Amino acid sequence: MLATLIRLVGDFELAEEGMQDAFSAALERWPRSGIPANRRAWLVNTGRNKAVDRLRRKIVLRGKLKLVGAEAAIGLQPGIPAEETAPEEVEDDRLRLIFTCCHPALAMEARVALTLRVVCGLPTLVIAKAFLVSEETMAQRLVRAKAKIRDAGIPYEVPPRAILNERLSGVLAVIYLVFTEGYAPTTGDTPTRPELCEEAIRLGRLLDQLLSGEVEVEGLLALTLLHAARLAGRSDGAGDLLLLEEQDRGLWDRDRIAEGVVLLKRALSRPAPPGPYAVQAAIAALHAEAKSFAETDWAQIAGLYQVLVRLQPSPVVDLNAAAALSMVDGPGRALELIDALAARGGLDGYYPLPAARADLLRKLGRADEARAAYAEAIALVRVDAERRLLERRLASL
Amino acid sequence: MQYLLMIYVNEATRWGDEALVNSMRDKYATFTRDIIQSGEFKGGDGLLPSSTATTVRVRNGKPLLTDGPFAETREQLAGYYLIEAPNLDAATAIAARIPDAEGGAIEVRPIRQLQQEEVRQFGRAS
């Protein structure tokens, strides 16, 4: 509904205020005069009228001539007919909203904040807590983002076919960022933030519903479901992180895994070739379906990482590919690859690199070097739970 | 809406190669003609290099002149276009066609609107 109102009114803030006013009006009037046959149409049309009222009050108070033009423009918009609720129209508006909130002209943190606030409906305080900033900071971030949309003329549109895929990858990046912040938070002292994972999944489901048949939409949703399925096993009762090999697989959510696998199969059956999210989902599915760490199909995982390296070349992917390869070719070969990777630069300050070296050195029996590598990783890590895990690994040498 | 497209290039590399300079001149001629024909063009010019710039600041009523641009930057303002476009996506699409977008950077800034323009700004998106 908000999505449609934004389209009719042409401004985020005004639309939100109008919608609140419409809800208040409904709570007041419907008990007396009965619930209208088409609630959505009533609310949207009332919301629009309330928005115009607010605009008029602003004109009176501040004499802003330019707002008179805005009022005329809103007046020109047809309201939505009382008789129909065209589902395609609702879906179009929701898609418009998602693409606008994730527009590349907005800074990434603004896209994330706006999407969580306006698409997911999370209160500003909840989003602030999730990203460990003050409510005031998050409120300001949202105000600036909406101002940029308005002042720079970011259109309220679903992007045209020609650039849709490129913009879609931007939307997926926002969803993925929300998920990973919940799965492996970059700040604070909780090992996971499941509520962020849930929002990311909710967003992924919405996008899949609105844009069906897209490989990477299905791939990302599958990936988030498969990872989220393992959340319960990721940390122990004391809030400490566990390695994959230490986790109690009995705690994993089998229903979610099943759902993720179904989605993955659907994604892989599409004519379009799988993208990075689908490949990562395939790797996650192999982990999720393995009975134990030892019985995992490492050869296939290593092979999938080679595909991922080609699709999404980056030093981080190279590091993960080397770690997977160590399970197939042994620690010596993987260590060579990782040392070569370290020499190329690009992963300076990234603690998983020395942490991976440490684990391989440990397997090779080179304990002193392993200790030095763990120490290097510990010096770089910023999240308490991750540091405690590394300290535990160091202590166990 | 009107937007100012500010063209930034690294002058040292941009003006050093004569073949590049000539091919760029042709590309700009084509691009400028195209956006004039489409009605998007409202103004635009190339600027002489930043070494020809003078910066004026008035402090306590006194004008102070310094030689050069207002700040030393890795890339320098080399030219601009003033365009008319319905929204930011249209404006950035035009900016991407500017020959120096490849290798340089184009800053896209909305012009402060007169009240007549506001009606169009709030007008219906697709």
Coordinates of C-alpha atoms in Angstrom, one line a residue:
Chain A
M1 CA 0.0 0.0 0.0
L2 CA 2.8 2.4 0.9
A3 CA 4.4 1.5 -2.4
T4 CA 1.3 2.6 -4.3
L5 CA 0.9 5.7 -2.2
I6 CA 4.5 6.8 -2.9
R7 CA 3.7 6.5 -6.6
L8 CA 0.6 8.6 -6.4
V9 CA 2.0 11.2 -4.1
G10 CA 5.5 11.3 -5.5
D11 CA 7.3 11.7 -2.2
F12 CA 8.4 9.2 0.4
E13 CA 7.9 11.3 3.5
L14 CA 4.5 12.6 2.5
A15 CA 3.4 9.1 1.5
E16 CA 4.4 7.7 4.9
E17 CA 2.6 10.5 6.8
G18 CA -0.5 10.1 4.6
M19 CA -0.6 6.4 5.3
Q20 CA -0.4 6.9 9.0
D21 CA -3.2 9.5 8.8
A22 CA -5.3 7.0 6.7
F23 CA -4.9 4.3 9.3
S24 CA -5.9 6.6 12.1
A25 CA -8.9 7.6 10.1
A26 CA -9.8 4.0 9.5
L27 CA -9.6 3.1 13.2
E28 CA -11.8 6.0 13.9
R29 CA -14.4 5.6 11.2
W30 CA -14.8 1.9 10.3
P31 CA -16.2 0.8 13.7
R32 CA -19.0 3.3 13.1
S33 CA -19.7 3.1 9.4
G34 CA -18.5 -0.4 8.7
I35 CA -15.5 -1.8 6.9
P36 CA -15.5 -0.8 3.2
A37 CA -15.7 -3.5 0.5
N38 CA -12.3 -2.6 -0.9
R39 CA -10.2 -1.7 2.2
R40 CA -7.0 -1.2 0.2
A41 CA -8.7 1.3 -2.2
W42 CA -10.2 3.2 0.7
L43 CA -6.9 3.4 2.6
V44 CA -4.9 4.5 -0.5
N45 CA -7.4 7.1 -1.6
T46 CA -7.8 8.4 2.0
G47 CA -4.0 8.4 2.3
R48 CA -3.6 10.5 -0.8
N49 CA -6.2 13.0 0.4
K50 CA -4.5 13.2 3.8
A51 CA -1.2 13.8 2.0
V52 CA -2.7 16.7 0.1
D53 CA -4.1 18.1 3.3
R54 CA -0.6 17.9 4.9
L55 CA 0.9 19.6 1.8
R56 CA -1.7 22.4 2.1
R57 CA -0.9 22.9 5.7
K58 CA 2.8 23.2 4.8
I59 CA 1.9 25.8 2.2
V60 CA 0.0 27.9 4.7
L61 CA 2.6 27.6 7.3
R62 CA 5.7 28.1 5.2
G63 CA 4.4 29.8 2.1
K64 CA 6.3 27.4 -0.1
L65 CA 5.2 28.2 -3.7
K66 CA 6.8 25.1 -5.1
L67 CA 4.5 22.9 -3.1
V68 CA 1.5 24.4 -4.9
G69 CA 2.8 22.8 -8.0
A70 CA 3.2 19.5 -6.1
E71 CA -0.4 19.7 -5.0
A72 CA -1.6 20.2 -8.5
A73 CA 0.4 17.2 -9.7
I74 CA -1.1 15.0 -7.0
G75 CA -4.5 16.2 -8.0
L76 CA -3.8 15.1 -11.6
Q77 CA -3.1 11.5 -10.5
P78 CA -6.1 9.2 -10.8
G79 CA -7.1 7.6 -7.6
I80 CA -7.4 3.8 -7.5
P81 CA -10.8 2.6 -8.4
A82 CA -12.9 1.4 -5.5
E83 CA -14.1 -1.8 -7.2
E84 CA -10.8 -3.4 -8.3
T85 CA -7.6 -4.5 -6.6
A86 CA -5.4 -5.4 -9.5
P87 CA -2.7 -7.6 -7.9
E88 CA -0.3 -6.9 -10.8
E89 CA -0.6 -3.2 -10.0
V90 CA 0.2 -3.8 -6.3
E91 CA 3.1 -6.0 -7.3
D92 CA 4.4 -3.4 -9.7
D93 CA 4.3 -0.8 -7.0
R94 CA 6.2 -3.0 -4.5
L95 CA 8.8 -3.7 -7.2
R96 CA 9.1 0.0 -7.8
L97 CA 9.7 0.5 -4.1
I98 CA 12.4 -2.1 -3.9
F99 CA 14.3 -0.9 -6.9
T100 CA 14.1 2.7 -5.8
C101 CA 15.3 1.9 -2.2
C102 CA 18.2 0.0 -3.8
H103 CA 19.1 2.6 -6.4
P104 CA 22.9 2.8 -7.1
A105 CA 22.9 6.5 -6.7
L106 CA 22.3 5.9 -2.9
A107 CA 25.2 4.9 -0.7
M108 CA 25.1 1.2 0.3
E109 CA 24.3 1.9 4.0
A110 CA 21.5 4.2 2.9
R111 CA 20.1 1.5 0.6
V112 CA 20.1 -1.0 3.4
A113 CA 18.5 1.4 5.9
L114 CA 15.8 2.5 3.5
T115 CA 15.0 -1.1 2.4
L116 CA 14.7 -2.3 6.0
R117 CA 12.6 0.7 7.0
V118 CA 10.3 1.1 4.0
V119 CA 10.1 -2.3 2.4
C120 CA 10.4 -4.5 5.5
G121 CA 8.6 -1.9 7.7
L122 CA 11.2 -2.3 10.6
P123 CA 11.0 0.7 13.0
T124 CA 14.0 3.0 12.9
L125 CA 15.1 2.0 16.4
V126 CA 15.2 -1.7 15.5
I127 CA 17.4 -1.0 12.4
A128 CA 19.7 1.3 14.5
K129 CA 20.2 -1.5 17.1
A130 CA 20.8 -4.1 14.3
F131 CA 23.7 -1.9 12.9
L132 CA 24.8 -0.6 16.3
V133 CA 24.3 3.1 15.7
S134 CA 22.1 5.5 17.6
E135 CA 18.5 5.9 16.7
E136 CA 19.3 9.5 15.8
T137 CA 22.1 8.5 13.4
M138 CA 19.8 6.0 11.7
A139 CA 17.0 8.5 11.5
Q140 CA 19.3 11.0 9.9
R141 CA 20.5 8.4 7.4
L142 CA 17.0 7.8 6.3
V143 CA 16.1 11.5 6.1
R144 CA 19.2 12.1 3.9
A145 CA 18.4 9.1 1.7
K146 CA 14.8 10.3 1.1
A147 CA 16.1 13.8 0.4
K148 CA 18.5 12.5 -2.2
I149 CA 15.7 10.5 -3.9
R150 CA 13.6 13.7 -4.0
D151 CA 16.3 16.3 -4.8
A152 CA 18.3 14.3 -7.4
G153 CA 15.2 13.1 -9.1
I154 CA 15.7 9.3 -8.6
P155 CA 12.7 7.9 -10.5
Y156 CA 10.1 5.8 -8.8
E157 CA 10.3 3.0 -11.4
V158 CA 11.1 -0.6 -12.2
P159 CA 14.2 -0.2 -14.4
P160 CA 13.7 -0.9 -18.1
R161 CA 14.6 -4.4 -19.4
A162 CA 18.0 -3.2 -20.7
I163 CA 19.4 -2.4 -17.3
L164 CA 17.1 -4.6 -15.1
N165 CA 19.7 -7.3 -14.5
E166 CA 22.4 -4.8 -13.5
R167 CA 20.0 -3.1 -11.1
L168 CA 18.7 -6.5 -9.8
S169 CA 22.2 -7.4 -8.8
G170 CA 22.2 -4.2 -6.7
V171 CA 19.0 -5.3 -5.0
L172 CA 20.5 -8.8 -4.3
A173 CA 23.6 -7.2 -2.9
V174 CA 21.5 -5.3 -0.4
I175 CA 19.7 -8.4 0.7
Y176 CA 22.9 -10.4 0.9
L177 CA 24.5 -7.7 3.0
V178 CA 21.6 -7.7 5.4
F179 CA 21.9 -11.5 5.6
T180 CA 25.6 -11.6 6.2
E181 CA 25.4 -8.9 8.8
G182 CA 23.0 -11.2 10.7
Y183 CA 24.9 -14.4 10.0
A184 CA 28.4 -13.0 10.8
P185 CA 28.0 -9.5 12.3
T186 CA 30.9 -7.2 11.8
T187 CA 30.4 -5.3 15.1
G188 CA 29.2 -6.0 18.6
D189 CA 29.4 -9.0 20.8
T190 CA 26.6 -11.3 19.7
P191 CA 27.8 -14.1 17.5
T192 CA 24.8 -13.9 15.2
R193 CA 21.8 -11.6 14.7
P194 CA 19.1 -14.0 13.5
E195 CA 16.5 -11.3 13.1
L196 CA 18.5 -9.7 10.3
C197 CA 18.8 -13.1 8.6
E198 CA 15.0 -13.4 8.8
E199 CA 14.5 -10.0 7.2
A200 CA 16.8 -10.9 4.4
I201 CA 14.9 -14.2 3.8
R202 CA 11.6 -12.3 3.9
L203 CA 13.0 -9.8 1.3
G204 CA 14.3 -12.7 -0.9
R205 CA 10.9 -14.4 -0.8
L206 CA 9.1 -11.1 -1.8
L207 CA 11.5 -10.6 -4.6
D208 CA 11.0 -14.2 -5.8
Q209 CA 7.3 -13.7 -5.7
L210 CA 7.4 -10.4 -7.6
L211 CA 10.1 -11.4 -10.2
S212 CA 9.6 -15.1 -10.6
G213 CA 12.0 -17.3 -12.7
E214 CA 15.2 -15.3 -12.0
V215 CA 18.1 -17.6 -11.4
E216 CA 20.0 -15.3 -9.0
V217 CA 16.9 -14.4 -7.1
E218 CA 16.2 -18.1 -6.5
G219 CA 19.9 -18.7 -5.9
L220 CA 20.2 -16.0 -3.2
L221 CA 17.0 -17.1 -1.5
A222 CA 18.3 -20.7 -1.5
L223 CA 21.7 -19.6 -0.2
T224 CA 20.1 -17.6 2.7
L225 CA 17.8 -20.4 3.6
L226 CA 20.6 -23.0 3.6
H227 CA 22.9 -20.8 5.8
A228 CA 20.0 -19.8 8.1
A229 CA 19.2 -23.5 8.6
R230 CA 22.6 -23.8 10.3
L231 CA 22.3 -20.8 12.6
A232 CA 21.2 -22.8 15.6
G233 CA 24.4 -24.9 15.4
R234 CA 26.7 -22.0 14.8
S235 CA 27.2 -20.9 18.4
D236 CA 27.1 -22.8 21.6
G237 CA 25.1 -22.1 24.7
A238 CA 27.7 -19.6 26.0
G239 CA 27.5 -17.5 22.9
D240 CA 30.8 -18.7 21.5
L241 CA 31.3 -19.6 17.8
L242 CA 31.8 -23.2 16.8
L243 CA 33.8 -24.4 13.7
L244 CA 31.7 -26.2 11.1
E245 CA 33.4 -29.5 12.1
E246 CA 32.3 -29.0 15.8
Q247 CA 28.7 -28.2 15.1
D248 CA 25.9 -30.4 16.2
R249 CA 24.2 -31.1 12.9
G250 CA 21.1 -32.3 14.7
L251 CA 20.4 -28.7 15.5
W252 CA 20.2 -27.7 11.9
D253 CA 16.7 -26.8 10.5
R254 CA 16.0 -29.7 8.1
D255 CA 12.8 -28.1 6.7
R256 CA 14.7 -25.0 5.7
I257 CA 17.4 -27.1 4.2
A258 CA 14.8 -29.0 2.2
E259 CA 13.2 -25.8 1.0
G260 CA 16.6 -24.4 0.1
V261 CA 17.5 -27.5 -1.9
V262 CA 14.1 -27.3 -3.8
L263 CA 14.8 -23.6 -4.7
L264 CA 18.4 -24.4 -5.8
K265 CA 17.1 -27.2 -8.1
R266 CA 14.6 -24.8 -9.5
A267 CA 17.3 -22.2 -10.1
L268 CA 19.7 -24.7 -11.7
S269 CA 16.9 -25.8 -14.1
R270 CA 16.5 -22.3 -15.6
P271 CA 17.8 -21.7 -19.1
A272 CA 20.0 -18.9 -17.9
P273 CA 23.4 -20.0 -16.5
P274 CA 23.8 -20.1 -12.7
G275 CA 25.4 -17.0 -11.2
P276 CA 27.5 -16.6 -8.1
Y277 CA 24.6 -16.9 -5.6
A278 CA 23.3 -20.1 -7.2
V279 CA 26.8 -21.6 -7.1
Q280 CA 27.3 -20.5 -3.4
A281 CA 23.9 -22.1 -2.7
A282 CA 25.1 -25.3 -4.3
I283 CA 28.1 -25.3 -2.0
A284 CA 25.9 -24.6 1.0
A285 CA 23.6 -27.4 0.0
L286 CA 26.5 -29.9 -0.1
H287 CA 27.5 -28.9 3.4
A288 CA 23.9 -28.9 4.7
E289 CA 23.2 -32.4 3.3
A290 CA 26.4 -34.0 4.5
K291 CA 26.0 -36.2 7.5
S292 CA 29.3 -35.0 9.0
F293 CA 32.3 -32.8 8.2
A294 CA 34.3 -35.9 7.2
E295 CA 31.6 -37.3 4.9
T296 CA 31.2 -34.0 3.0
D297 CA 31.7 -34.1 -0.7
W298 CA 34.8 -31.9 -0.7
A299 CA 35.7 -32.7 -4.3
Q300 CA 32.5 -31.3 -5.6
I301 CA 32.7 -28.3 -3.3
A302 CA 36.3 -27.6 -4.5
G303 CA 35.0 -27.9 -8.1
L304 CA 32.2 -25.5 -7.4
Y305 CA 34.6 -23.0 -5.9
Q306 CA 36.6 -23.1 -9.2
V307 CA 33.4 -22.2 -11.0
L308 CA 32.8 -19.4 -8.4
V309 CA 36.3 -18.1 -8.9
R310 CA 35.5 -17.6 -12.6
L311 CA 32.1 -16.1 -12.0
Q312 CA 33.1 -13.7 -9.2
P313 CA 36.8 -13.3 -9.2
S314 CA 38.0 -11.8 -5.9
P315 CA 40.8 -12.5 -3.4
V316 CA 38.2 -13.6 -0.8
V317 CA 36.7 -16.2 -3.2
D318 CA 40.3 -17.3 -4.0
L319 CA 40.9 -17.8 -0.3
N320 CA 37.8 -19.9 0.2
A321 CA 38.6 -21.9 -2.9
A322 CA 42.0 -22.7 -1.5
A323 CA 40.6 -23.7 1.9
A324 CA 38.2 -26.1 0.1
L325 CA 41.0 -27.5 -2.0
S326 CA 42.9 -28.3 1.2
M327 CA 40.3 -30.9 2.0
V328 CA 41.0 -32.6 -1.3
D329 CA 44.6 -32.0 -2.2
G330 CA 46.0 -31.7 1.4
P331 CA 47.2 -28.8 3.4
G332 CA 50.6 -28.4 1.7
R333 CA 49.2 -27.5 -1.7
A334 CA 46.6 -25.1 -0.2
L335 CA 49.2 -23.4 1.9
E336 CA 51.3 -22.7 -1.2
L337 CA 48.2 -21.2 -2.9
I338 CA 47.3 -19.0 0.2
D339 CA 50.9 -17.8 0.5
A340 CA 50.9 -16.8 -3.1
L341 CA 47.5 -15.0 -2.5
A342 CA 49.0 -13.2 0.5
A343 CA 51.9 -12.1 -1.6
R344 CA 49.6 -10.5 -4.2
G345 CA 48.2 -8.1 -1.6
G346 CA 44.5 -7.4 -1.7
L347 CA 43.8 -9.3 1.6
D348 CA 45.9 -7.2 3.9
G349 CA 44.1 -6.7 7.2
Y350 CA 41.7 -9.6 6.4
Y351 CA 41.9 -11.9 9.4
P352 CA 40.6 -15.1 7.8
L353 CA 43.8 -15.3 5.7
P354 CA 46.2 -15.7 8.6
A355 CA 43.5 -17.8 10.3
A356 CA 43.4 -20.2 7.3
R357 CA 47.2 -20.3 7.2
A358 CA 47.3 -21.2 10.9
D359 CA 44.9 -24.1 10.4
L360 CA 46.9 -25.5 7.6
L361 CA 50.2 -25.1 9.4
R362 CA 48.7 -26.9 12.4
K363 CA 47.7 -29.8 10.1
L364 CA 51.3 -29.9 8.7
G365 CA 52.6 -30.1 12.3
R366 CA 54.4 -26.8 12.1
A367 CA 53.2 -25.6 15.5
D368 CA 55.4 -22.6 16.1
E369 CA 54.5 -21.1 12.7
A370 CA 50.8 -21.9 13.4
R371 CA 51.0 -20.0 16.7
A372 CA 52.4 -17.0 14.9
A373 CA 49.7 -17.1 12.3
Y374 CA 46.9 -17.3 14.9
A375 CA 48.5 -14.4 16.8
E376 CA 48.5 -12.4 13.5
A377 CA 44.8 -13.2 13.0
I378 CA 43.9 -12.3 16.5
A379 CA 45.5 -8.9 16.1
L380 CA 43.3 -8.2 13.1
V381 CA 39.9 -9.5 14.3
R382 CA 37.3 -7.0 15.5
V383 CA 34.4 -9.1 16.6
D384 CA 34.6 -10.5 20.2
A385 CA 33.1 -13.9 19.3
E386 CA 35.5 -14.4 16.4
R387 CA 38.5 -13.4 18.6
R388 CA 37.5 -15.9 21.3
L389 CA 37.2 -18.6 18.6
L390 CA 40.7 -17.9 17.4
E391 CA 42.1 -17.8 21.0
R392 CA 40.6 -21.1 21.6
R393 CA 42.2 -22.5 18.5
L394 CA 45.5 -21.1 19.5
A395 CA 45.2 -22.5 23.0
S396 CA 44.5 -26.0 21.7
L397 CA 47.8 -26.2 19.9
Chain B
M1 CA 14.7 18.7 -14.4
Q2 CA 18.0 20.4 -15.2
Y3 CA 21.3 18.8 -14.3
L4 CA 24.9 20.1 -14.5
L5 CA 27.3 17.5 -15.8
M6 CA 30.8 18.3 -14.7
I7 CA 33.6 16.6 -16.6
Y8 CA 36.7 15.7 -14.6
V9 CA 39.8 14.3 -16.3
N10 CA 43.5 13.8 -15.3
E11 CA 44.9 16.6 -17.4
A12 CA 48.4 15.2 -17.6
T13 CA 47.3 12.0 -19.4
R14 CA 44.4 13.5 -21.2
W15 CA 46.2 16.2 -23.1
G16 CA 49.5 14.5 -23.6
D17 CA 48.6 12.2 -26.5
E18 CA 47.7 14.1 -29.8
A19 CA 45.9 11.1 -31.3
L20 CA 43.7 10.9 -28.2
V21 CA 43.0 14.6 -28.3
N22 CA 41.9 14.5 -31.9
S23 CA 39.7 11.4 -31.6
M24 CA 38.1 12.9 -28.5
R25 CA 37.4 16.1 -30.3
D26 CA 35.4 14.2 -33.0
K27 CA 33.6 12.2 -30.3
Y28 CA 32.5 15.3 -28.5
A29 CA 31.3 16.9 -31.7
T30 CA 29.1 13.9 -32.4
F31 CA 27.9 13.7 -28.8
T32 CA 27.1 17.4 -28.6
R33 CA 25.2 17.4 -31.9
D34 CA 23.2 14.4 -30.8
I35 CA 22.0 15.9 -27.5
I36 CA 21.3 19.2 -29.2
Q37 CA 19.1 17.4 -31.7
S38 CA 17.3 15.5 -28.9
G39 CA 16.6 18.8 -27.1
E40 CA 18.5 17.7 -24.0
F41 CA 21.3 20.2 -24.5
K42 CA 20.8 23.5 -22.6
G43 CA 24.5 24.6 -22.6
G44 CA 28.0 23.4 -22.3
D45 CA 31.6 24.3 -23.0
G46 CA 35.1 23.0 -22.7
L47 CA 37.4 24.8 -20.3
L48 CA 41.0 25.8 -20.7
P49 CA 43.3 23.7 -18.4
S50 CA 43.4 24.3 -14.7
S51 CA 46.8 26.0 -15.0
T52 CA 44.9 29.0 -16.5
A53 CA 42.6 29.1 -13.4
T54 CA 42.5 31.9 -10.8
T55 CA 40.7 31.4 -7.5
V56 CA 39.1 34.4 -5.8
R57 CA 38.2 34.4 -2.1
V58 CA 36.9 37.4 -0.2
R59 CA 37.9 37.5 3.4
N60 CA 37.0 40.4 5.7
G61 CA 35.9 42.3 2.6
K62 CA 39.3 41.8 0.9
P63 CA 39.5 39.8 -2.4
L64 CA 42.4 37.4 -2.4
L65 CA 43.6 35.9 -5.6
T66 CA 45.5 32.7 -5.9
D67 CA 46.9 31.1 -9.1
G68 CA 45.3 27.8 -10.0
P69 CA 42.1 25.9 -9.2
F70 CA 40.4 26.1 -5.7
A71 CA 42.1 22.8 -4.7
E72 CA 44.7 20.5 -6.0
T73 CA 43.0 17.3 -7.1
R74 CA 44.0 14.2 -8.9
E75 CA 41.4 15.0 -11.6
Q76 CA 40.5 18.5 -12.8
L77 CA 37.4 20.1 -14.1
A78 CA 37.7 20.2 -17.9
G79 CA 34.2 21.1 -19.1
Y80 CA 30.5 20.9 -18.4
Y81 CA 27.1 20.3 -20.0
L82 CA 23.8 21.7 -18.8
I83 CA 21.1 19.3 -19.7
E84 CA 17.3 18.8 -19.4
A85 CA 16.3 15.3 -18.3
P86 CA 13.1 13.9 -16.8
N87 CA 15.0 12.1 -13.9
L88 CA 18.3 11.0 -12.6
D89 CA 18.5 7.8 -14.6
A90 CA 18.1 9.8 -17.9
A91 CA 20.7 12.3 -16.7
T92 CA 23.2 9.6 -15.8
A93 CA 22.6 7.8 -19.1
I94 CA 23.5 11.0 -20.9
A95 CA 26.6 11.5 -18.6
A96 CA 27.7 7.9 -19.5
R97 CA 27.8 8.9 -23.2
I98 CA 30.2 11.8 -22.6
P99 CA 33.5 10.7 -24.2
D100 CA 35.5 11.4 -21.0
A101 CA 33.3 9.3 -18.9
E102 CA 35.5 6.5 -20.0
G103 CA 38.8 7.2 -18.1
G104 CA 37.5 10.3 -16.3
A105 CA 34.5 11.1 -14.1
I106 CA 31.3 13.0 -14.6
E107 CA 29.6 14.6 -11.6
V108 CA 25.9 14.9 -12.1
R109 CA 24.3 17.6 -9.9
P110 CA 20.7 18.7 -10.0
I111 CA 20.0 22.4 -10.6
R112 CA 18.0 24.2 -8.0
Q113 CA 14.5 24.4 -9.4
L114 CA 12.3 27.3 -10.2
Q115 CA 8.7 26.7 -9.1
Q116 CA 7.5 25.7 -12.6
E117 CA 10.0 22.9 -12.7
E118 CA 8.6 21.5 -9.4
V119 CA 5.4 20.4 -11.1
R120 CA 7.4 18.2 -13.4
Q121 CA 9.5 16.9 -10.6
F122 CA 6.5 15.7 -8.7
G123 CA 4.9 14.4 -11.9
R124 CA 3.9 10.8 -12.5
A125 CA 6.8 8.3 -12.7
S126 CA 6.1 5.5 -15.3

